[in-house]
Amino acid sequence: MSEIHDVPARGEAAAPDDVSARIQAVLDDRRRSVPRVRAEIEWWLRVDNQLAGLADAVRELGGHRSTPAELRDALAGFRVEEAREGVADAVRLLRVLESRFSRGTLNIGVSGQARVGKSTLLQSISGLDDGQIPTGKGLPVTAVRSRIFHSPQHQRATLRLHTFDTFVADVLAPHHAQLGLPGLPTSAKEFATWEYPPPGAPASGAEKPSYATLLKRLRDMQAALPSYQPDLVGGEREISLEELRPYVAYPTNDELGGPTPVSRRYLAVRDLRIECTFPHARVEQLAVVDLPGLGEVAVGAEAHHVDGLQNEVDVVLLVKRAMGDEAYWGEADARTLDLLDIARGFVAKRDFVFLLLNQGGIDPDLARTLRDDVNREINMGEPERFFQVLETDAADERDVFARVLAPVLRHLTERMPAMDAEVLAGTRAETLAAADRIERLTTDLGWILGTVKASTGSAAEDLQQRAKRLRQDLAAGLQELVSRLHEQAREASEDPEFVAAVEQVYAANREWITAGLGVGEQSWREEGLRRMRVDGFSAGYTGDELNRIRVEISGSFEQIDAFFAERMEQLWNATAEVLAASLGDLLGDRRGAAALTELAELLDRASPPCPRLRRAVLALLGIRLDYRSQLHPRVRSELDGLTLEVTDPKSGALIQQMVVPTSEAGVEQLYRFVVRTAEQGAYLTKKALLREAVTPALVLHAAAEQFEDTVIRSGDSELEFRRLADSYKNEIWPGVYQEIDAANARFAAVTRARDALVASLAARPGRPE
């Protein structure tokens, strides 16, 4: 081996400050790219949904009997499966990019065949020992993939545990599939008694050398179930480093040959995160990832290995060691390098993979032989032509830092920006190709749709004529209603219902007055005498009572609002009947205000909406016809006599209408005056109202006339009637358009789905200008 350089002792600075700063700068640049990558992932997921929707719409159109034969034939060859596969690849690549850019550390992966010293190397880098990263001879020892993070603050491990369901899916199911075993256990109890083929039973189909090994592994898992079943609880569990070994180590040879049941708690562990202080690293943003099991007989191990490399590491140390008398680059090593070539993605292989020869404790001749063979087989006899080759004693902590960790960190600080750029450019090229495939797909579909016309021409012309007749029919019906209301307005002065309503209120007023002004005559007089004696004069009581009586009489005439409400309801009913006569089933069995309210909502929901017609309907519903707002202002003056002070016609000064002595005789005189004045006010109000009998009819006529004018003759009337007809043609003319509409709707659904996809492609994040 070459000379081992001096390195700082544990706890001293092990890397220059500028290395840490440059690594942090790389990580900061990555994080700034994450939002853009995530936005593109979301965009591709939306596009995938749009492709699925387009496929459904095309299938519906192409498979329907009413679709023209030439269009069915053209659509028969339309497929989106390839495009969706491209989307899935794009999302996968972007997920890898997102994972790469989201990491807060630079990650170094450690890979290689079993028993080449990977665990020993990890111990030297991390400062951990056999209690956390088991090492040994002969048998594999590390059972769980570990991620080890440099942390000056924490010394801990975090286990991510299986549930029984994930254990079945990730561990048992791949074994069953490879062995051709039907079914899967659904509970731990069922797994404990699951009947596996006896040892020596032939494999299903062709014999495979790994069959017996895989079957034995299943039986070992089954036998050890009591040791790890309590840990199949899912979630995460934080433990101390001293507690870690049972969760990461395979059973030792002694344990396998011992009399007690073997514990396999590692089977409950999905993933492991270790935080500890690396002995020779001041670079806090550093992690190493142990990827065990490569080369072992393990179902899905290689695929899992590749996924881990793609998603979790920036560079890989591929460890190689002379084994016994074998010191050459063999077929298993070549397969491993092939896997790494897949896992590197778009990064140059020279940047992604370092070959690390673990030469510690190896005979110098074997070490030289291995070095020379690797140089010939991998670098074509030219040192570091394709791969950089490092050598170290994996068990020597200081040598590992000087000859492995330090040069790899320097490499990363120099090359990571270029490596990230390569990944980004490669991902962009692949996603652009996927987008181009979709664009060609939409172009082809557009050509297909353009060659076959949907059967919309005659239907559109017919609908236009029906909309025109609808407007004409409603014009006739509303004009007839307006004429009828006009005649009612001319005859309103003799309206017996209005006269009866007013007379009824007037009669109630007279009864109220003559019965003692609401309190009884005797009570009124007694109260009046008490007040006059307290006040020492009559004016206070007289004024209060006249005010009370005036308000009472004025308010009582609000009872004629029932008449007005009935007339408004009649107007709404009549209008709704005119509309319903021409609108088919659109309004259902609704009448009056309910029908008009429904029509307003339908006009608003039309596509496009009909705002002018809707405002006309709402205006009609909003008309106010009541005593207080329409008639009271006109008849209020008739109650002016019910006040204490009136204007003297000669002098123009205010004078009191009545002054009486504070006595029983005075109260008697005052009572007769108040009753007389109240009767007069009620009578004059009645007469004034009867003179205004025409006003309600005029209001109703004006409201109907304005409604008819707006609906029929506004500038937008013709356009909005076409919109109304197009939006609700099946309800207005039931049975006429359903079949045509269904065919056109299927055609339109394909067109809309394609147009939406085209719009999305035009708005793709990162789209080249």
Short mmCIF file of C-alpha atoms in Angstrom, two decimals, residues 458-700:
data_model
loop_
_atom_site.label_atom_id
_atom_site.label_comp_id
_atom_site.label_asym_id
_atom_site.label_seq_id
_atom_site.Cartn_x
_atom_site.Cartn_y
_atom_site.Cartn_z
CA SER A 458 -79.16 20.43 -38.59
CA ALA A 459 -79.69 20.22 -34.86
CA ALA A 460 -78.16 23.67 -34.35
CA GLU A 461 -80.39 25.18 -37.04
CA ASP A 462 -83.47 23.55 -35.56
CA LEU A 463 -82.57 24.78 -32.09
CA GLN A 464 -82.08 28.31 -33.38
CA GLN A 465 -85.57 28.28 -34.92
CA ARG A 466 -87.07 26.89 -31.73
CA ALA A 467 -85.38 29.61 -29.66
CA LYS A 468 -86.84 32.22 -32.00
CA ARG A 469 -90.35 30.75 -31.69
CA LEU A 470 -89.97 30.51 -27.92
CA ARG A 471 -89.26 34.24 -27.74
CA GLN A 472 -92.23 34.99 -30.00
CA ASP A 473 -94.60 32.80 -27.97
CA LEU A 474 -93.52 34.39 -24.70
CA ALA A 475 -93.91 37.84 -26.25
CA ALA A 476 -97.51 37.05 -27.15
CA GLY A 477 -98.32 35.60 -23.74
CA LEU A 478 -96.72 38.45 -21.79
CA GLN A 479 -98.35 41.12 -23.98
CA GLU A 480 -101.74 39.57 -23.31
CA LEU A 481 -100.99 39.66 -19.56
CA VAL A 482 -99.92 43.32 -19.76
CA SER A 483 -103.13 44.22 -21.63
CA ARG A 484 -105.22 42.47 -19.01
CA LEU A 485 -103.48 44.35 -16.21
CA HIS A 486 -103.96 47.61 -18.08
CA GLU A 487 -107.71 47.00 -18.19
CA GLN A 488 -107.69 46.20 -14.47
CA ALA A 489 -105.92 49.51 -13.82
CA ARG A 490 -108.60 51.42 -15.72
CA GLU A 491 -111.29 49.74 -13.59
CA ALA A 492 -109.37 49.84 -10.32
CA SER A 493 -111.48 52.68 -8.82
CA GLU A 494 -114.37 50.24 -8.72
CA ASP A 495 -112.36 47.25 -7.52
CA PRO A 496 -114.76 45.64 -5.02
CA GLU A 497 -111.98 43.60 -3.36
CA PHE A 498 -109.93 46.71 -2.62
CA VAL A 499 -113.01 48.61 -1.42
CA ALA A 500 -113.94 45.69 0.82
CA ALA A 501 -110.44 45.52 2.27
CA VAL A 502 -110.43 49.25 3.08
CA GLU A 503 -113.99 49.20 4.49
CA GLN A 504 -113.11 46.25 6.69
CA VAL A 505 -110.19 48.14 8.23
CA TYR A 506 -112.30 51.29 8.60
CA ALA A 507 -115.07 49.33 10.37
CA ALA A 508 -112.52 47.84 12.73
CA ASN A 509 -111.22 51.34 13.45
CA ARG A 510 -114.70 52.66 14.27
CA GLU A 511 -115.36 49.76 16.59
CA TRP A 512 -112.05 50.38 18.31
CA ILE A 513 -112.83 54.09 18.70
CA THR A 514 -116.41 53.75 19.92
CA ALA A 515 -115.49 50.94 22.31
CA GLY A 516 -113.30 53.28 24.29
CA LEU A 517 -110.20 53.88 22.22
CA GLY A 518 -108.70 50.50 23.05
CA VAL A 519 -109.03 50.80 26.87
CA GLY A 520 -112.74 51.35 27.47
CA GLU A 521 -114.53 54.68 27.98
CA GLN A 522 -114.59 54.57 31.78
CA SER A 523 -110.94 53.62 32.07
CA TRP A 524 -110.03 56.35 29.62
CA ARG A 525 -111.85 59.00 31.63
CA GLU A 526 -110.37 57.85 34.94
CA GLU A 527 -106.86 57.89 33.58
CA GLY A 528 -107.44 61.28 31.99
CA LEU A 529 -108.65 62.82 35.27
CA ARG A 530 -105.65 61.43 37.16
CA ARG A 531 -103.24 62.83 34.63
CA MET A 532 -104.89 66.22 34.50
CA ARG A 533 -104.81 66.52 38.30
CA VAL A 534 -101.11 65.57 38.41
CA ASP A 535 -100.19 67.89 35.54
CA GLY A 536 -102.54 70.70 36.60
CA PHE A 537 -103.71 71.08 33.00
CA SER A 538 -105.27 69.00 30.20
CA ALA A 539 -102.81 69.57 27.35
CA GLY A 540 -100.37 66.78 28.32
CA TYR A 541 -102.94 64.01 28.37
CA THR A 542 -104.74 65.40 25.31
CA GLY A 543 -101.51 65.48 23.22
CA ASP A 544 -100.40 62.00 24.25
CA GLU A 545 -103.76 60.46 23.45
CA LEU A 546 -104.11 62.16 20.08
CA ASN A 547 -100.62 60.89 19.14
CA ARG A 548 -101.44 57.35 20.28
CA ILE A 549 -104.73 57.30 18.39
CA ARG A 550 -103.13 58.70 15.21
CA VAL A 551 -100.46 56.02 15.20
CA GLU A 552 -103.03 53.31 15.91
CA ILE A 553 -105.31 54.36 13.05
CA SER A 554 -102.43 54.80 10.62
CA GLY A 555 -100.98 51.41 11.48
CA SER A 556 -104.31 49.65 11.29
CA PHE A 557 -104.58 50.32 7.57
CA GLU A 558 -101.50 48.13 7.05
CA GLN A 559 -103.97 45.26 7.24
CA ILE A 560 -104.78 45.91 3.60
CA ASP A 561 -101.30 44.54 2.84
CA ALA A 562 -102.93 41.11 2.72
CA PHE A 563 -104.86 42.37 -0.29
CA PHE A 564 -101.67 43.70 -1.86
CA ALA A 565 -99.82 40.42 -1.20
CA GLU A 566 -102.61 38.50 -2.88
CA ARG A 567 -102.42 40.80 -5.90
CA MET A 568 -98.63 40.36 -6.11
CA GLU A 569 -99.07 36.60 -5.90
CA GLN A 570 -101.63 36.80 -8.68
CA LEU A 571 -99.14 38.71 -10.83
CA TRP A 572 -96.37 36.17 -10.16
CA ASN A 573 -98.74 33.26 -10.80
CA ALA A 574 -99.97 34.77 -14.04
CA THR A 575 -96.43 35.49 -15.23
CA ALA A 576 -95.24 32.01 -14.27
CA GLU A 577 -98.18 30.46 -16.14
CA VAL A 578 -97.24 32.36 -19.28
CA LEU A 579 -93.64 31.22 -18.97
CA ALA A 580 -94.49 27.63 -18.11
CA ALA A 581 -96.76 27.34 -21.14
CA SER A 582 -93.72 27.74 -23.40
CA LEU A 583 -90.91 26.25 -21.27
CA GLY A 584 -91.95 22.62 -21.27
CA ASP A 585 -90.69 20.77 -18.18
CA LEU A 586 -88.14 23.40 -17.24
CA LEU A 587 -90.01 24.76 -14.21
CA GLY A 588 -91.56 21.45 -13.15
CA ASP A 589 -94.71 21.83 -11.07
CA ARG A 590 -93.56 25.07 -9.43
CA ARG A 591 -95.95 28.03 -9.42
CA GLY A 592 -95.79 31.73 -8.71
CA ALA A 593 -92.75 33.10 -6.89
CA ALA A 594 -91.22 29.61 -6.56
CA ALA A 595 -91.31 29.16 -10.34
CA LEU A 596 -89.80 32.61 -10.96
CA THR A 597 -87.06 32.00 -8.37
CA GLU A 598 -86.19 28.70 -10.03
CA LEU A 599 -86.10 30.39 -13.43
CA ALA A 600 -83.70 33.05 -12.13
CA GLU A 601 -81.35 30.32 -10.87
CA LEU A 602 -81.58 28.41 -14.14
CA LEU A 603 -80.76 31.56 -16.10
CA ASP A 604 -77.72 32.06 -13.90
CA ARG A 605 -76.57 28.43 -14.36
CA ALA A 606 -77.04 28.49 -18.13
CA SER A 607 -73.89 28.07 -20.19
CA PRO A 608 -73.20 30.88 -20.92
CA PRO A 609 -75.44 32.63 -18.34
CA CYS A 610 -78.35 34.91 -19.25
CA PRO A 611 -77.80 37.95 -16.98
CA ARG A 612 -80.30 40.32 -18.62
CA LEU A 613 -83.21 37.87 -18.42
CA ARG A 614 -82.22 36.93 -14.87
CA ARG A 615 -82.24 40.58 -13.75
CA ALA A 616 -85.70 41.02 -15.25
CA VAL A 617 -87.04 38.04 -13.28
CA LEU A 618 -85.42 39.21 -10.04
CA ALA A 619 -86.76 42.74 -10.59
CA LEU A 620 -90.28 41.36 -10.92
CA LEU A 621 -89.83 39.34 -7.74
CA GLY A 622 -88.49 42.43 -5.97
CA ILE A 623 -91.49 44.69 -6.65
CA ARG A 624 -92.90 46.10 -3.39
CA LEU A 625 -96.63 46.72 -3.13
CA ASP A 626 -97.72 47.58 0.40
CA TYR A 627 -99.61 50.27 2.30
CA ARG A 628 -96.61 51.77 4.08
CA SER A 629 -94.49 52.34 0.96
CA GLN A 630 -97.13 52.95 -1.72
CA LEU A 631 -100.20 54.62 -0.10
CA HIS A 632 -99.33 55.90 3.35
CA PRO A 633 -97.36 58.91 2.03
CA ARG A 634 -100.45 59.96 0.05
CA VAL A 635 -103.01 59.68 2.84
CA ARG A 636 -100.92 60.62 5.84
CA SER A 637 -102.18 64.26 5.81
CA GLU A 638 -105.73 63.11 6.56
CA LEU A 639 -104.63 62.29 10.10
CA ASP A 640 -103.17 65.73 10.77
CA GLY A 641 -106.26 66.57 12.84
CA LEU A 642 -105.12 64.08 15.45
CA THR A 643 -102.54 66.46 16.94
CA LEU A 644 -102.76 68.80 19.93
CA GLU A 645 -101.68 71.94 18.12
CA VAL A 646 -102.99 73.10 14.79
CA THR A 647 -102.38 76.21 12.70
CA ASP A 648 -104.86 79.07 13.19
CA PRO A 649 -106.12 79.90 9.69
CA LYS A 650 -106.43 83.61 10.59
CA SER A 651 -103.18 84.32 12.44
CA GLY A 652 -101.08 81.44 11.19
CA ALA A 653 -99.98 80.72 14.75
CA LEU A 654 -100.11 77.33 16.44
CA ILE A 655 -103.04 76.95 18.79
CA GLN A 656 -104.29 74.08 20.95
CA GLN A 657 -107.39 72.42 19.57
CA MET A 658 -108.97 71.70 22.97
CA VAL A 659 -108.44 72.99 26.49
CA VAL A 660 -110.74 71.70 29.22
CA PRO A 661 -110.92 72.23 32.99
CA THR A 662 -109.37 69.68 35.31
CA SER A 663 -112.63 68.06 36.34
CA GLU A 664 -114.93 65.20 35.53
CA ALA A 665 -116.92 67.50 33.27
CA GLY A 666 -113.72 68.52 31.51
CA VAL A 667 -112.75 64.87 30.98
CA GLU A 668 -116.22 64.16 29.57
CA GLN A 669 -115.86 67.06 27.16
CA LEU A 670 -112.35 65.93 26.17
CA TYR A 671 -113.45 62.33 25.54
CA ARG A 672 -116.24 63.42 23.17
CA PHE A 673 -113.74 65.64 21.29
CA VAL A 674 -111.13 62.89 20.93
CA VAL A 675 -113.68 60.31 19.76
CA ARG A 676 -115.10 62.73 17.23
CA THR A 677 -111.66 63.69 15.95
CA ALA A 678 -110.56 60.03 15.71
CA GLU A 679 -113.68 59.06 13.75
CA GLN A 680 -113.11 61.95 11.43
CA GLY A 681 -109.44 60.96 10.87
CA ALA A 682 -110.36 57.36 10.16
CA TYR A 683 -113.09 58.39 7.75
CA LEU A 684 -110.89 60.84 5.87
CA THR A 685 -108.16 58.17 5.57
CA LYS A 686 -110.65 55.70 4.18
CA LYS A 687 -111.86 58.20 1.59
CA ALA A 688 -108.29 59.04 0.60
CA LEU A 689 -107.45 55.37 0.17
CA LEU A 690 -110.46 54.77 -1.99
CA ARG A 691 -109.38 57.68 -4.16
CA GLU A 692 -105.97 55.93 -4.52
CA ALA A 693 -107.50 52.57 -5.47
CA VAL A 694 -105.91 52.79 -8.88
CA THR A 695 -102.35 52.98 -7.50
CA PRO A 696 -101.84 49.21 -6.80
CA ALA A 697 -103.16 48.32 -10.21
CA LEU A 698 -100.86 50.86 -11.82
CA VAL A 699 -97.89 49.39 -9.94
CA LEU A 700 -98.73 45.86 -11.07
#
